[in-house]
């Protein structure tokens, strides 16, 4: 567990608030790095001055299994879940609404690390970055059920990840 484990990490950038909660004991999570990436993504998406708040939760497999079963009717843990609180039309008008909660992104590092190694052949940090960006884009109304939507979402993901991986 890292020195920040169990603690909330919160950063404010004018009207942007990102809260990161580490509820995962078995894997070290760099709260500041993921907070910074989330802030960069939201800023790049034009939300830096819109008064938005996002919460990121890093959880263990037991918690993720429960969330996945309850909210997605799927068994077992998954890598990432997003719980948006706003509709896409509301997001488009955020600048005039005052402070708004975007929602929560929940990531299971154990699942992410396992699939990064065993299935995808990429490193764990890159996988966590992908999952965080993916979850944030879901909160912002992006989806991937249809090929056109998938292409747009993947292009946005790639753009954000390219910035992150080159810093």
PDB file of C-alpha atoms in Angstrom:
ATOM      1  CA  UNK A   1       0.000   0.000   0.000  1.00  0.00           C
ATOM      2  CA  UNK A   2       1.396   3.428  -0.813  1.00  0.00           C
ATOM      3  CA  UNK A   3       1.664   6.258   1.665  1.00  0.00           C
ATOM      4  CA  UNK A   4      -1.534   7.824   0.311  1.00  0.00           C
ATOM      5  CA  UNK A   5      -3.560   4.600   0.462  1.00  0.00           C
ATOM      6  CA  UNK A   6      -6.925   4.931   2.046  1.00  0.00           C
ATOM      7  CA  UNK A   7      -6.770   8.682   1.752  1.00  0.00           C
ATOM      8  CA  UNK A   8      -8.640  10.867  -0.637  1.00  0.00           C
ATOM      9  CA  UNK A   9      -6.569  12.949  -2.965  1.00  0.00           C
ATOM     10  CA  UNK A  10      -8.269  16.082  -4.185  1.00  0.00           C
ATOM     11  CA  UNK A  11      -7.072  18.758  -6.552  1.00  0.00           C
ATOM     12  CA  UNK A  12      -8.840  21.923  -7.561  1.00  0.00           C
ATOM     13  CA  UNK A  13      -8.109  23.737 -10.788  1.00  0.00           C
ATOM     14  CA  UNK A  14     -10.278  26.839 -10.644  1.00  0.00           C
ATOM     15  CA  UNK A  15     -13.669  25.270 -11.356  1.00  0.00           C
ATOM     16  CA  UNK A  16     -12.457  21.694 -11.777  1.00  0.00           C
ATOM     17  CA  UNK A  17     -12.352  19.200  -8.904  1.00  0.00           C
ATOM     18  CA  UNK A  18     -10.984  15.679  -9.155  1.00  0.00           C
ATOM     19  CA  UNK A  19     -11.249  13.432  -6.109  1.00  0.00           C
ATOM     20  CA  UNK A  20      -9.343  10.140  -6.098  1.00  0.00           C
ATOM     21  CA  UNK A  21     -10.191   7.496  -3.515  1.00  0.00           C
ATOM     22  CA  UNK A  22      -7.950   4.482  -2.934  1.00  0.00           C
ATOM     23  CA  UNK A  23     -10.006   1.590  -1.584  1.00  0.00           C
ATOM     24  CA  UNK A  24      -7.548  -1.009  -2.848  1.00  0.00           C
ATOM     25  CA  UNK A  25      -5.112  -2.471  -0.316  1.00  0.00           C
ATOM     26  CA  UNK A  26      -3.257  -5.021  -2.404  1.00  0.00           C
ATOM     27  CA  UNK A  27      -1.879  -2.784  -5.187  1.00  0.00           C
ATOM     28  CA  UNK A  28      -0.118   0.566  -4.917  1.00  0.00           C
ATOM     29  CA  UNK A  29      -1.888   3.326  -6.817  1.00  0.00           C
ATOM     30  CA  UNK A  30      -0.262   6.691  -7.526  1.00  0.00           C
ATOM     31  CA  UNK A  31      -3.225   8.904  -6.674  1.00  0.00           C
ATOM     32  CA  UNK A  32      -1.560  12.112  -7.831  1.00  0.00           C
ATOM     33  CA  UNK A  33      -0.711  10.737 -11.282  1.00  0.00           C
ATOM     34  CA  UNK A  34      -4.285   9.597 -11.961  1.00  0.00           C
ATOM     35  CA  UNK A  35      -5.703  12.809 -10.577  1.00  0.00           C
ATOM     36  CA  UNK A  36      -3.481  14.788 -12.944  1.00  0.00           C
ATOM     37  CA  UNK A  37      -4.453  12.661 -15.951  1.00  0.00           C
ATOM     38  CA  UNK A  38      -8.160  13.077 -15.150  1.00  0.00           C
ATOM     39  CA  UNK A  39      -7.733  16.815 -14.850  1.00  0.00           C
ATOM     40  CA  UNK A  40      -5.885  16.934 -18.182  1.00  0.00           C
ATOM     41  CA  UNK A  41      -8.619  14.950 -19.922  1.00  0.00           C
ATOM     42  CA  UNK A  42     -11.391  17.146 -18.529  1.00  0.00           C
ATOM     43  CA  UNK A  43      -9.466  20.288 -19.469  1.00  0.00           C
ATOM     44  CA  UNK A  44      -8.859  18.990 -22.996  1.00  0.00           C
ATOM     45  CA  UNK A  45     -12.559  18.252 -23.276  1.00  0.00           C
ATOM     46  CA  UNK A  46     -13.300  21.902 -22.490  1.00  0.00           C
ATOM     47  CA  UNK A  47     -14.485  21.468 -18.905  1.00  0.00           C
ATOM     48  CA  UNK A  48     -11.700  23.192 -16.948  1.00  0.00           C
ATOM     49  CA  UNK A  49     -13.827  26.248 -16.191  1.00  0.00           C
ATOM     50  CA  UNK A  50     -17.263  24.631 -16.030  1.00  0.00           C
ATOM     51  CA  UNK A  51     -17.394  23.850 -12.323  1.00  0.00           C
ATOM     52  CA  UNK A  52     -17.338  20.070 -12.614  1.00  0.00           C
ATOM     53  CA  UNK A  53     -16.405  17.389 -10.124  1.00  0.00           C
ATOM     54  CA  UNK A  54     -15.321  13.849 -10.872  1.00  0.00           C
ATOM     55  CA  UNK A  55     -14.581  11.066  -8.408  1.00  0.00           C
ATOM     56  CA  UNK A  56     -12.242   8.191  -9.241  1.00  0.00           C
ATOM     57  CA  UNK A  57     -12.349   5.066  -7.079  1.00  0.00           C
ATOM     58  CA  UNK A  58      -9.674   2.371  -7.107  1.00  0.00           C
ATOM     59  CA  UNK A  59     -11.233  -0.787  -5.654  1.00  0.00           C
ATOM     60  CA  UNK A  60     -10.379  -4.435  -5.056  1.00  0.00           C
ATOM     61  CA  UNK A  61     -11.876  -7.377  -6.940  1.00  0.00           C
ATOM     62  CA  UNK A  62     -14.504  -8.093  -4.291  1.00  0.00           C
ATOM     63  CA  UNK A  63     -15.913  -4.567  -4.483  1.00  0.00           C
ATOM     64  CA  UNK A  64     -15.762  -4.525  -8.294  1.00  0.00           C
ATOM     65  CA  UNK A  65     -17.523  -7.895  -8.513  1.00  0.00           C
ATOM     66  CA  UNK A  66     -20.341  -6.541  -6.362  1.00  0.00           C
ATOM     67  CA  UNK A  67     -20.644  -3.348  -8.432  1.00  0.00           C
ATOM     68  CA  UNK A  68     -20.544  -5.283 -11.694  1.00  0.00           C
ATOM     69  CA  UNK A  69     -23.267  -7.665 -10.522  1.00  0.00           C
ATOM     70  CA  UNK A  70     -25.470  -4.923  -9.088  1.00  0.00           C
ATOM     71  CA  UNK A  71     -25.227  -2.391 -11.904  1.00  0.00           C
ATOM     72  CA  UNK A  72     -24.346  -4.411 -15.006  1.00  0.00           C
ATOM     73  CA  UNK A  73     -25.932  -7.774 -14.112  1.00  0.00           C
ATOM     74  CA  UNK A  74     -22.593  -9.436 -14.921  1.00  0.00           C
ATOM     75  CA  UNK A  75     -20.718 -11.909 -12.776  1.00  0.00           C
ATOM     76  CA  UNK A  76     -17.134 -11.458 -11.688  1.00  0.00           C
ATOM     77  CA  UNK A  77     -15.008  -8.346 -11.547  1.00  0.00           C
ATOM     78  CA  UNK A  78     -14.439  -6.054 -14.502  1.00  0.00           C
ATOM     79  CA  UNK A  79     -11.706  -3.525 -15.172  1.00  0.00           C
ATOM     80  CA  UNK A  80     -13.649  -0.247 -15.195  1.00  0.00           C
ATOM     81  CA  UNK A  81     -17.174   1.027 -14.617  1.00  0.00           C
ATOM     82  CA  UNK A  82     -18.477   4.537 -15.175  1.00  0.00           C
ATOM     83  CA  UNK A  83     -21.479   6.014 -13.412  1.00  0.00           C
ATOM     84  CA  UNK A  84     -22.508   9.239 -15.168  1.00  0.00           C
ATOM     85  CA  UNK A  85     -24.787  11.649 -13.359  1.00  0.00           C
ATOM     86  CA  UNK A  86     -25.506  13.916 -16.326  1.00  0.00           C
ATOM     87  CA  UNK A  87     -27.075  13.375 -19.721  1.00  0.00           C
ATOM     88  CA  UNK A  88     -25.055  14.347 -22.825  1.00  0.00           C
ATOM     89  CA  UNK A  89     -27.329  17.362 -23.418  1.00  0.00           C
ATOM     90  CA  UNK A  90     -26.619  18.606 -19.889  1.00  0.00           C
ATOM     91  CA  UNK A  91     -22.868  18.221 -20.419  1.00  0.00           C
ATOM     92  CA  UNK A  92     -23.058  20.369 -23.548  1.00  0.00           C
ATOM     93  CA  UNK A  93     -24.526  23.194 -21.440  1.00  0.00           C
ATOM     94  CA  UNK A  94     -22.294  22.870 -18.373  1.00  0.00           C
ATOM     95  CA  UNK A  95     -20.799  26.344 -18.583  1.00  0.00           C
ATOM     96  CA  UNK A  96     -24.112  27.889 -17.589  1.00  0.00           C
ATOM     97  CA  UNK A  97     -25.195  25.416 -14.932  1.00  0.00           C
ATOM     98  CA  UNK A  98     -22.773  26.128 -12.100  1.00  0.00           C
ATOM     99  CA  UNK A  99     -20.996  23.381 -10.149  1.00  0.00           C
ATOM    100  CA  UNK A 100     -21.978  19.910 -11.347  1.00  0.00           C
ATOM    101  CA  UNK A 101     -21.031  16.360 -10.434  1.00  0.00           C
ATOM    102  CA  UNK A 102     -20.074  14.440 -13.582  1.00  0.00           C
ATOM    103  CA  UNK A 103     -20.102  11.078 -11.868  1.00  0.00           C
ATOM    104  CA  UNK A 104     -17.757   8.336 -10.763  1.00  0.00           C
ATOM    105  CA  UNK A 105     -15.189   6.165 -12.498  1.00  0.00           C
ATOM    106  CA  UNK A 106     -14.415   2.921 -10.672  1.00  0.00           C
ATOM    107  CA  UNK A 107     -11.258   1.008 -11.605  1.00  0.00           C
ATOM    108  CA  UNK A 108     -10.051  -2.367 -10.356  1.00  0.00           C
ATOM    109  CA  UNK A 109      -6.232  -2.335 -10.609  1.00  0.00           C
ATOM    110  CA  UNK A 110      -5.958  -6.105 -10.005  1.00  0.00           C
ATOM    111  CA  UNK A 111      -8.110  -6.883 -13.048  1.00  0.00           C
ATOM    112  CA  UNK A 112      -6.427  -4.174 -15.098  1.00  0.00           C
ATOM    113  CA  UNK A 113      -2.929  -5.417 -14.280  1.00  0.00           C
ATOM    114  CA  UNK A 114      -3.853  -9.035 -15.003  1.00  0.00           C
ATOM    115  CA  UNK A 115      -5.427  -8.275 -18.364  1.00  0.00           C
ATOM    116  CA  UNK A 116      -2.602  -5.926 -19.319  1.00  0.00           C
ATOM    117  CA  UNK A 117      -0.033  -8.674 -18.739  1.00  0.00           C
ATOM    118  CA  UNK A 118      -1.876 -11.794 -19.817  1.00  0.00           C
ATOM    119  CA  UNK A 119      -4.128 -10.600 -22.606  1.00  0.00           C
ATOM    120  CA  UNK A 120      -2.995  -7.307 -24.022  1.00  0.00           C
ATOM    121  CA  UNK A 121       0.767  -7.398 -23.644  1.00  0.00           C
ATOM    122  CA  UNK A 122       1.063  -3.850 -22.357  1.00  0.00           C
ATOM    123  CA  UNK A 123       2.315  -2.428 -19.108  1.00  0.00           C
ATOM    124  CA  UNK A 124       0.029  -1.840 -16.143  1.00  0.00           C
ATOM    125  CA  UNK A 125       0.419   1.948 -16.090  1.00  0.00           C
ATOM    126  CA  UNK A 126      -0.650   2.245 -19.736  1.00  0.00           C
ATOM    127  CA  UNK A 127      -3.642   0.010 -19.031  1.00  0.00           C
ATOM    128  CA  UNK A 128      -4.741   2.093 -16.033  1.00  0.00           C
ATOM    129  CA  UNK A 129      -4.387   5.245 -18.140  1.00  0.00           C
ATOM    130  CA  UNK A 130      -6.553   3.736 -20.876  1.00  0.00           C
ATOM    131  CA  UNK A 131      -9.210   2.672 -18.380  1.00  0.00           C
ATOM    132  CA  UNK A 132      -9.318   6.061 -16.690  1.00  0.00           C
ATOM    133  CA  UNK A 133      -9.632   7.936 -19.979  1.00  0.00           C
ATOM    134  CA  UNK A 134     -12.228   5.417 -21.178  1.00  0.00           C
ATOM    135  CA  UNK A 135     -14.292   5.870 -18.011  1.00  0.00           C
ATOM    136  CA  UNK A 136     -14.143   9.663 -18.180  1.00  0.00           C
ATOM    137  CA  UNK A 137     -15.255   9.629 -21.805  1.00  0.00           C
ATOM    138  CA  UNK A 138     -18.253   7.503 -20.796  1.00  0.00           C
ATOM    139  CA  UNK A 139     -19.130  10.135 -18.174  1.00  0.00           C
ATOM    140  CA  UNK A 140     -19.013  12.737 -20.938  1.00  0.00           C
ATOM    141  CA  UNK A 141     -21.530  10.841 -23.049  1.00  0.00           C
ATOM    142  CA  UNK A 142     -19.248   8.843 -25.344  1.00  0.00           C
ATOM    143  CA  UNK A 143     -20.062   5.224 -26.035  1.00  0.00           C
ATOM    144  CA  UNK A 144     -18.913   2.299 -28.166  1.00  0.00           C
ATOM    145  CA  UNK A 145     -21.971   0.197 -28.908  1.00  0.00           C
ATOM    146  CA  UNK A 146     -22.163   1.256 -32.557  1.00  0.00           C
ATOM    147  CA  UNK A 147     -19.179   1.359 -34.945  1.00  0.00           C
ATOM    148  CA  UNK A 148     -19.474   5.118 -35.487  1.00  0.00           C
ATOM    149  CA  UNK A 149     -19.567   5.807 -31.752  1.00  0.00           C
ATOM    150  CA  UNK A 150     -16.676   3.426 -31.188  1.00  0.00           C
ATOM    151  CA  UNK A 151     -14.536   5.217 -33.781  1.00  0.00           C
ATOM    152  CA  UNK A 152     -15.148   8.615 -32.165  1.00  0.00           C
ATOM    153  CA  UNK A 153     -14.513   7.327 -28.647  1.00  0.00           C
ATOM    154  CA  UNK A 154     -11.348   5.469 -29.628  1.00  0.00           C
ATOM    155  CA  UNK A 155     -10.007   8.546 -31.432  1.00  0.00           C
ATOM    156  CA  UNK A 156     -10.570  10.660 -28.293  1.00  0.00           C
ATOM    157  CA  UNK A 157      -8.938   7.973 -26.130  1.00  0.00           C
ATOM    158  CA  UNK A 158      -5.926   7.781 -28.416  1.00  0.00           C
ATOM    159  CA  UNK A 159      -5.539  11.559 -28.387  1.00  0.00           C
ATOM    160  CA  UNK A 160      -5.605  11.758 -24.593  1.00  0.00           C
ATOM    161  CA  UNK A 161      -3.324   8.758 -24.147  1.00  0.00           C
ATOM    162  CA  UNK A 162      -0.776  10.134 -26.616  1.00  0.00           C
ATOM    163  CA  UNK A 163      -0.497  13.266 -24.474  1.00  0.00           C
ATOM    164  CA  UNK A 164      -0.185  11.249 -21.266  1.00  0.00           C
ATOM    165  CA  UNK A 165       2.365   8.785 -22.598  1.00  0.00           C
ATOM    166  CA  UNK A 166       4.609  11.534 -23.952  1.00  0.00           C
ATOM    167  CA  UNK A 167       4.852  13.461 -20.676  1.00  0.00           C
TER     168      UNK A 167
END
